[in-house]
Amino acid sequence: MYYPTCQPYQSCHIPLTQCVTQQQCMVQTTQPDINGAIINEREQLRMQLMELEDRYHIDIEELKINLLSESERILQKSLNELVQQYEPQIHQKDSQINILTQKLQAAETTLQQVQSENQKLKEVVFKKKDKIKYYKQEMENQNNFHIQKLNEQEQFWRERLNKELNQQKQILLQEFQFEKKSLEDQIYKLKSQLAQFDEKYQQILFELEKIKQQLQEKTHECEEWKTKCRRLEHMESIKPQTLDHSPSRDRILESRIEQLEREIRVKDAKLAKKKDKVQTVIQHVPQQVIVEKPIERIIEIEKIVPVERIIRERVPARQPIVVQQQIQKKVESESEDEELIEEIRILKRKIVELQQVIANLKIQLEDSQNDRDDLQRNYEILLAKVRQLEDLLRSRNRELQDKVSSLQHVKKDEDKIIVHVNQGKNKTSHVVKR
């Protein structure tokens, strides 16, 4: 008598603590090595799963790169459109500025001519110096009045632009709050679904434990009946003459045998149904090995305006679980649960990626809006300068025309010179004797 020295994965049904003969051990260990094939298949499936995970990560990276390139292309296209839209306006304003500068140069030449003519009248101007000071003071007052008016208009437009900018900010903030609320609702729904799934999973585990316990009780009862049958056979083989024929005992045994046959048929039918279910599951899920998926756990939430980015930690999977023939129902339920968990994780990952893409697009949109505001501001500044130059040019042209007309209507009196003084809307003429 000795203890069996079988390998731990061989299909030996003798416990290691049971002492048996060498012949019995050799007889019972000649069964086919099923667990060895299961282990090999488990290793192959583990390798395939690792390859699928690597391929999945590569596809995710390629998808991110494609999304970034597509967003850059769209933003470049919009920027080119804005440049093409405002470029003709800028060229038009440049041409207008060039025309106005030419007119200004022509006016300056005429002004120089008039100054040369006025040089001859310096003596008369010197005599009217006090009046000229008075009129200069009036002109300064008018200039101050116009400057004040321009400042008021500038303040008005600045307040209006600030008001519109605040309205746009409020609208964008409302849109952001709406999207944030919708995403929070989706996350809450997914959390509720996960809670329901956990409850269902715990219930299935409880039922599986109950079925396993009932199966153990039935197997124990079968073993007891087997030992009783062996004992009866042994007793009949040893003492056939001592056993008396009893019809009542035969009827009891026959009824018990029929009852056992019915139970065996019922259990065979249940086992056939379970095998059919397992065969249907085998087409989509591995039969003998369950490899646990890595668990993602939130370790940090980093806020990025205007959304949040969730950083996850990847926990390695635990050891694979070898599925026995008595718990095929657990394989089916856990495979379905794993598929649901994987789908939920994929949806969460896609939601996070879309949130990041939306945040980047909103930031780029704000940058483009700021650039547009800068262009609009520069355009308004240039337009104000052009208008100011036009007003200055008109005023100088008016002054020159008045001076030319006054020079043309001067009487040929050598002793008198008429000097016209422009005082706003009122024009006065003074006769000065030489």
XYZ file of C-alpha atoms in Angstrom:
434
model
C 0.000 0.000 0.000
C 1.299 3.457 -0.877
C 0.094 6.939 -1.606
C -0.403 7.812 -5.296
C 2.297 10.021 -6.892
C 0.180 11.484 -9.702
C 0.758 14.900 -11.170
C -1.659 17.581 -9.859
C -3.256 18.128 -13.292
C -3.720 14.474 -14.252
C -7.259 13.131 -14.285
C -6.874 10.973 -11.171
C -9.984 10.689 -9.010
C -8.129 9.265 -5.997
C -7.427 11.842 -3.245
C -3.749 12.271 -2.390
C -4.473 11.397 1.242
C -6.047 8.007 0.401
C -3.846 4.926 0.629
C -4.433 2.456 -2.252
C -2.649 -0.420 -3.963
C -0.404 0.097 -6.940
C -2.764 -1.883 -9.183
C -5.750 0.264 -8.226
C -3.751 3.461 -8.773
C -2.537 2.305 -12.200
C -6.033 1.285 -13.198
C -7.597 4.536 -12.139
C -4.855 6.776 -13.586
C -5.098 5.320 -17.081
C -7.965 7.653 -17.895
C -7.335 10.328 -20.571
C -5.612 13.522 -19.424
C -8.478 16.006 -19.856
C -7.073 18.731 -17.615
C -3.823 18.815 -19.582
C -5.732 19.627 -22.753
C -7.711 22.209 -20.813
C -4.492 23.867 -19.613
C -3.050 23.951 -23.130
C -6.247 25.440 -24.475
C -6.228 27.968 -21.627
C -2.692 29.080 -22.506
C -3.634 29.432 -26.187
C -6.684 31.495 -25.288
C -4.589 33.683 -22.972
C -2.125 34.393 -25.797
C -5.000 35.201 -28.171
C -6.502 37.541 -25.573
C -3.186 39.398 -25.161
C -2.922 39.794 -28.944
C -6.481 41.127 -29.104
C -5.756 43.650 -26.316
C -2.610 44.887 -28.115
C -4.550 45.215 -31.366
C -7.322 47.087 -29.532
C -4.858 49.609 -28.046
C -3.248 50.134 -31.478
C -6.677 50.791 -33.039
C -7.505 53.297 -30.267
C -4.255 55.202 -30.874
C -4.888 55.276 -34.634
C -8.416 56.580 -34.025
C -7.079 59.368 -31.792
C -4.484 60.365 -34.398
C -7.150 60.412 -37.127
C -9.460 62.573 -35.004
C -6.671 65.056 -34.264
C -5.639 65.290 -37.924
C -9.270 65.747 -39.004
C -9.841 68.529 -36.447
C -6.609 70.265 -37.517
C -7.662 70.042 -41.162
C -11.104 71.534 -40.400
C -9.608 74.377 -38.359
C -7.031 75.126 -41.071
C -9.797 75.192 -43.653
C -11.898 77.605 -41.550
C -8.843 79.828 -40.986
C -8.140 79.939 -44.732
C -11.772 80.843 -45.384
C -11.581 83.696 -42.859
C -8.353 84.952 -44.446
C -9.920 84.798 -47.915
C -13.030 86.556 -46.603
C -11.220 89.521 -44.993
C -8.316 89.845 -47.466
C -10.283 91.740 -50.193
C -11.641 94.140 -47.565
C -8.117 94.838 -46.328
C -6.895 95.420 -49.909
C -9.848 97.740 -50.532
C -9.095 99.753 -47.396
C -5.409 99.934 -48.363
C -6.371 101.285 -51.789
C -8.658 103.857 -50.149
C -5.859 104.873 -47.796
C -3.486 105.264 -50.758
C -6.030 107.442 -52.588
C -6.524 109.565 -49.488
C -2.769 109.934 -49.002
C -2.448 111.093 -52.628
C -5.212 113.612 -52.061
C -3.501 114.684 -48.859
C -0.214 115.185 -50.689
C -1.993 117.267 -53.342
C -3.623 119.299 -50.591
C -0.237 119.766 -48.919
C 1.232 121.070 -52.180
C -1.609 123.566 -52.527
C -1.144 124.442 -48.874
C 2.507 125.162 -49.478
C 1.531 127.440 -52.355
C -0.920 129.254 -50.128
C 1.708 129.538 -47.402
C 4.069 131.138 -49.894
C 1.316 133.567 -50.748
C 0.558 134.180 -47.095
C 4.203 134.945 -46.483
C 3.604 138.176 -48.339
C 0.846 139.058 -45.896
C 2.873 138.532 -42.722
C 2.979 142.176 -41.880
C -0.797 142.400 -41.929
C -1.107 139.194 -39.929
C 1.273 140.562 -37.335
C -0.996 143.551 -36.816
C -3.980 141.228 -36.295
C -2.120 138.996 -33.875
C -4.480 139.510 -30.987
C -7.524 138.604 -33.024
C -5.741 135.557 -34.383
C -4.982 134.434 -30.821
C -8.618 134.803 -29.991
C -9.623 132.748 -32.995
C -6.990 130.144 -32.167
C -8.473 129.828 -28.720
C -11.865 129.273 -30.297
C -10.436 126.614 -32.580
C -8.816 124.853 -29.636
C -12.111 124.891 -27.813
C -13.823 123.389 -30.848
C -11.089 120.756 -31.156
C -11.492 119.887 -27.500
C -15.224 119.638 -28.023
C -14.756 117.291 -30.984
C -12.206 115.203 -29.076
C -14.616 114.894 -26.171
C -17.351 113.846 -28.561
C -15.071 111.241 -30.141
C -14.153 109.917 -26.695
C -17.819 109.627 -25.803
C -18.504 107.717 -29.021
C -15.529 105.451 -28.341
C -16.791 104.780 -24.808
C -20.259 104.035 -26.174
C -18.951 101.542 -28.728
C -16.649 99.937 -26.153
C -19.554 99.427 -23.752
C -21.684 98.014 -26.562
C -18.960 95.580 -27.615
C -18.407 94.506 -23.999
C -22.124 93.934 -23.627
C -22.265 91.781 -26.773
C -19.178 89.878 -25.634
C -20.765 89.167 -22.247
C -23.929 87.971 -23.981
C -21.887 85.586 -26.163
C -20.050 84.326 -23.082
C -23.361 83.759 -21.310
C -24.734 81.813 -24.292
C -21.619 79.628 -24.478
C -21.753 79.062 -20.721
C -25.393 77.995 -20.941
C -24.570 75.572 -23.768
C -21.692 74.165 -21.756
C -23.900 73.716 -18.681
C -26.532 71.975 -20.806
C -24.010 69.544 -22.290
C -22.458 68.951 -18.890
C -25.865 68.149 -17.418
C -26.676 65.737 -20.255
C -23.343 63.948 -19.766
C -23.934 63.733 -16.010
C -27.372 62.222 -16.679
C -25.800 59.630 -18.968
C -23.182 58.789 -16.332
C -25.909 58.438 -13.689
C -27.880 56.075 -15.951
C -24.776 53.975 -16.569
C -24.085 53.819 -12.825
C -27.661 52.662 -12.162
C -27.285 49.998 -14.858
C -24.041 48.852 -13.244
C -25.756 48.619 -9.851
C -28.570 46.519 -11.350
C -25.995 44.350 -13.059
C -24.138 43.793 -9.745
C -27.375 42.785 -8.019
C -28.191 40.357 -10.817
C -24.656 38.953 -10.690
C -24.846 38.367 -6.919
C -28.223 36.662 -7.320
C -26.836 34.367 -10.030
C -23.857 33.473 -7.822
C -26.196 32.643 -4.955
C -28.287 30.385 -7.198
C -25.154 28.693 -8.509
C -23.974 27.979 -4.976
C -27.376 26.535 -4.137
C -27.316 24.295 -7.242
C -23.775 23.207 -6.412
C -24.813 22.299 -2.866
C -27.809 20.299 -4.140
C -25.577 18.529 -6.637
C -23.117 17.615 -3.908
C -25.946 16.248 -1.763
C -27.228 14.143 -4.670
C -23.757 12.838 -5.470
C -23.246 11.965 -1.817
C -26.571 10.122 -1.802
C -25.592 8.265 -4.989
C -22.307 7.239 -3.406
C -24.159 5.926 -0.377
C -26.491 3.883 -2.586
C -23.534 2.573 -4.557
C -21.816 1.430 -1.369
C -25.056 -0.204 -0.236
C -25.409 -1.989 -3.586
C -21.807 -3.202 -3.428
C -22.359 -4.427 0.115
C -25.506 -6.287 -0.943
C -23.756 -7.819 -3.934
C -20.887 -8.872 -1.719
C -23.252 -10.393 0.794
C -25.165 -12.231 -1.944
C -21.923 -13.546 -3.444
C -20.717 -14.750 -0.052
C -23.960 -16.187 1.372
C -26.448 -16.930 -1.368
C -28.007 -19.800 0.650
C -28.764 -17.622 3.688
C -30.867 -15.108 1.730
C -34.575 -15.896 1.732
C -36.827 -14.843 -1.040
C -39.236 -12.159 0.113
C -41.858 -10.695 -2.275
C -42.326 -7.579 -0.127
C -38.598 -6.910 -0.148
C -38.529 -7.374 -3.943
C -41.378 -4.927 -4.366
C -39.641 -2.375 -2.152
C -36.405 -2.811 -4.070
C -38.211 -2.588 -7.414
C -40.032 0.570 -6.365
C -36.780 2.049 -5.090
C -35.015 1.073 -8.327
C -37.803 2.652 -10.394
C -37.582 5.802 -8.295
C -33.823 5.939 -8.782
C -34.258 5.374 -12.524
C -36.739 8.245 -12.701
C -34.346 10.525 -10.806
C -31.527 9.445 -13.118
C -33.665 10.215 -16.195
C -34.626 13.627 -14.787
C -30.995 14.442 -14.002
C -29.937 13.198 -17.446
C -32.522 15.502 -19.053
C -31.297 18.458 -16.960
C -27.715 17.603 -17.810
C -28.593 17.418 -21.534
C -30.250 20.858 -21.350
C -27.218 22.294 -19.590
C -24.933 20.747 -22.196
C -27.036 22.292 -24.978
C -26.767 25.699 -23.312
C -23.035 25.232 -22.907
C -22.694 24.285 -26.593
C -24.539 27.470 -27.595
C -22.258 29.513 -25.339
C -19.111 27.788 -26.684
C -19.732 29.359 -30.112
C -19.157 32.839 -28.614
C -17.326 32.275 -25.310
C -14.429 29.925 -24.385
C -15.718 26.748 -22.763
C -13.124 25.816 -20.191
C -11.314 29.070 -19.328
C -12.526 32.418 -18.028
C -9.897 35.162 -18.065
C -10.799 38.106 -15.916
C -10.627 41.508 -17.594
C -8.433 44.250 -16.138
C -10.284 46.559 -13.773
C -10.154 50.291 -14.424
C -10.285 52.394 -11.299
C -10.578 56.191 -11.155
C -7.551 57.561 -9.297
C -7.693 61.233 -10.288
C -10.053 63.739 -11.934
C -8.215 66.513 -13.713
C -10.313 69.552 -14.619
C -9.735 70.951 -18.107
C -11.795 73.971 -19.158
C -14.582 73.487 -20.115
C -14.866 69.750 -19.284
C -13.242 67.193 -17.000
C -10.702 64.584 -18.032
C -10.799 61.287 -16.110
C -7.472 59.516 -15.531
C -7.777 55.769 -14.948
C -5.419 53.163 -13.501
C -5.166 49.772 -15.190
C -5.166 46.862 -12.683
C -3.739 43.568 -14.051
C -6.070 40.592 -14.315
C -6.136 37.843 -11.715
C -5.380 34.196 -12.425
C -7.714 32.468 -14.911
C -10.507 30.281 -13.544
C -10.725 26.659 -14.725
C -14.347 25.771 -15.397
C -15.492 22.303 -14.374
C -18.321 20.399 -16.012
C -20.624 20.847 -13.016
C -20.703 24.683 -13.249
C -21.367 25.301 -16.945
C -24.208 27.630 -15.968
C -21.677 29.880 -14.253
C -19.711 30.044 -17.521
C -22.799 31.179 -19.408
C -23.839 33.845 -16.884
C -20.319 35.194 -16.363
C -19.664 35.322 -20.114
C -22.828 37.388 -20.630
C -21.873 39.619 -17.673
C -18.361 40.095 -19.064
C -19.783 41.126 -22.432
C -22.067 43.689 -20.756
C -19.183 45.057 -18.647
C -16.962 45.328 -21.707
C -19.667 47.185 -23.651
C -20.198 49.614 -20.740
C -16.434 50.225 -20.473
C -16.190 50.877 -24.211
C -19.101 53.348 -23.992
C -17.494 55.155 -21.045
C -14.165 55.333 -22.852
C -15.854 56.742 -25.956
C -17.703 59.337 -23.828
C -14.419 60.489 -22.233
C -12.700 60.719 -25.639
C -15.617 62.694 -27.094
C -15.515 65.052 -24.099
C -11.818 65.680 -24.719
C -12.424 66.299 -28.439
C -15.308 68.707 -27.614
C -13.078 70.551 -25.125
C -10.287 70.929 -27.691
C -12.742 72.121 -30.338
C -14.266 74.661 -27.936
C -10.808 75.988 -27.045
C -9.944 76.313 -30.726
C -13.307 77.995 -31.354
C -12.582 80.521 -28.610
C -9.148 81.189 -30.133
C -10.684 81.743 -33.568
C -13.317 84.048 -32.048
C -10.579 86.021 -30.275
C -8.687 86.329 -33.568
C -11.875 87.475 -35.259
C -12.449 90.057 -32.507
C -8.863 91.300 -32.931
C -9.369 91.644 -36.690
C -12.660 93.471 -36.131
C -11.001 95.777 -33.615
C -8.120 96.550 -35.984
C -10.602 97.147 -38.799
C -12.573 99.593 -36.644
C -9.373 101.407 -35.648
C -8.316 101.735 -39.291
C -11.803 102.880 -40.259
C -11.756 105.537 -37.523
C -8.352 106.754 -38.704
C -9.575 106.907 -42.307
C -12.644 108.883 -41.259
C -10.490 111.223 -39.218
C -8.208 111.774 -42.219
C -11.238 112.385 -44.444
C -12.625 114.959 -42.001
C -9.235 116.652 -41.780
C -8.946 116.674 -45.556
C -12.446 118.149 -45.946
C -11.718 120.885 -43.423
C -8.438 121.783 -45.126
C -10.075 121.789 -48.557
C -12.813 124.053 -47.245
C -10.262 126.437 -45.764
C -8.268 126.478 -48.988
C -11.386 127.095 -51.080
C -12.382 129.978 -48.801
C -8.947 131.474 -49.042
C -8.847 131.100 -52.832
C -12.306 132.652 -53.197
C -11.320 135.515 -50.907
C -8.207 136.143 -52.961
C -10.218 136.097 -56.192
C -12.786 138.647 -54.957
C -10.257 141.122 -53.573
C -10.636 144.555 -55.162
C -7.623 146.026 -56.820
C -7.136 148.642 -54.185
C -3.539 149.046 -53.277
C -4.353 150.762 -50.015
C -6.793 148.120 -48.698
C -6.631 144.383 -48.153
C -9.701 142.344 -47.155
C -8.946 139.557 -44.663
C -11.638 136.862 -44.195
C -11.635 135.147 -40.802
C -13.433 131.794 -40.470
C -15.183 131.567 -37.118
C -17.284 128.388 -37.234
C -20.450 129.098 -39.231
C -20.096 132.884 -39.023
C -17.761 134.562 -41.465
C -16.543 138.139 -40.902
C -14.619 140.442 -43.206
C -12.268 143.156 -42.041
C -10.873 145.959 -44.169
C -7.319 146.826 -43.353
C -5.542 149.903 -44.675
C -1.945 149.763 -45.623
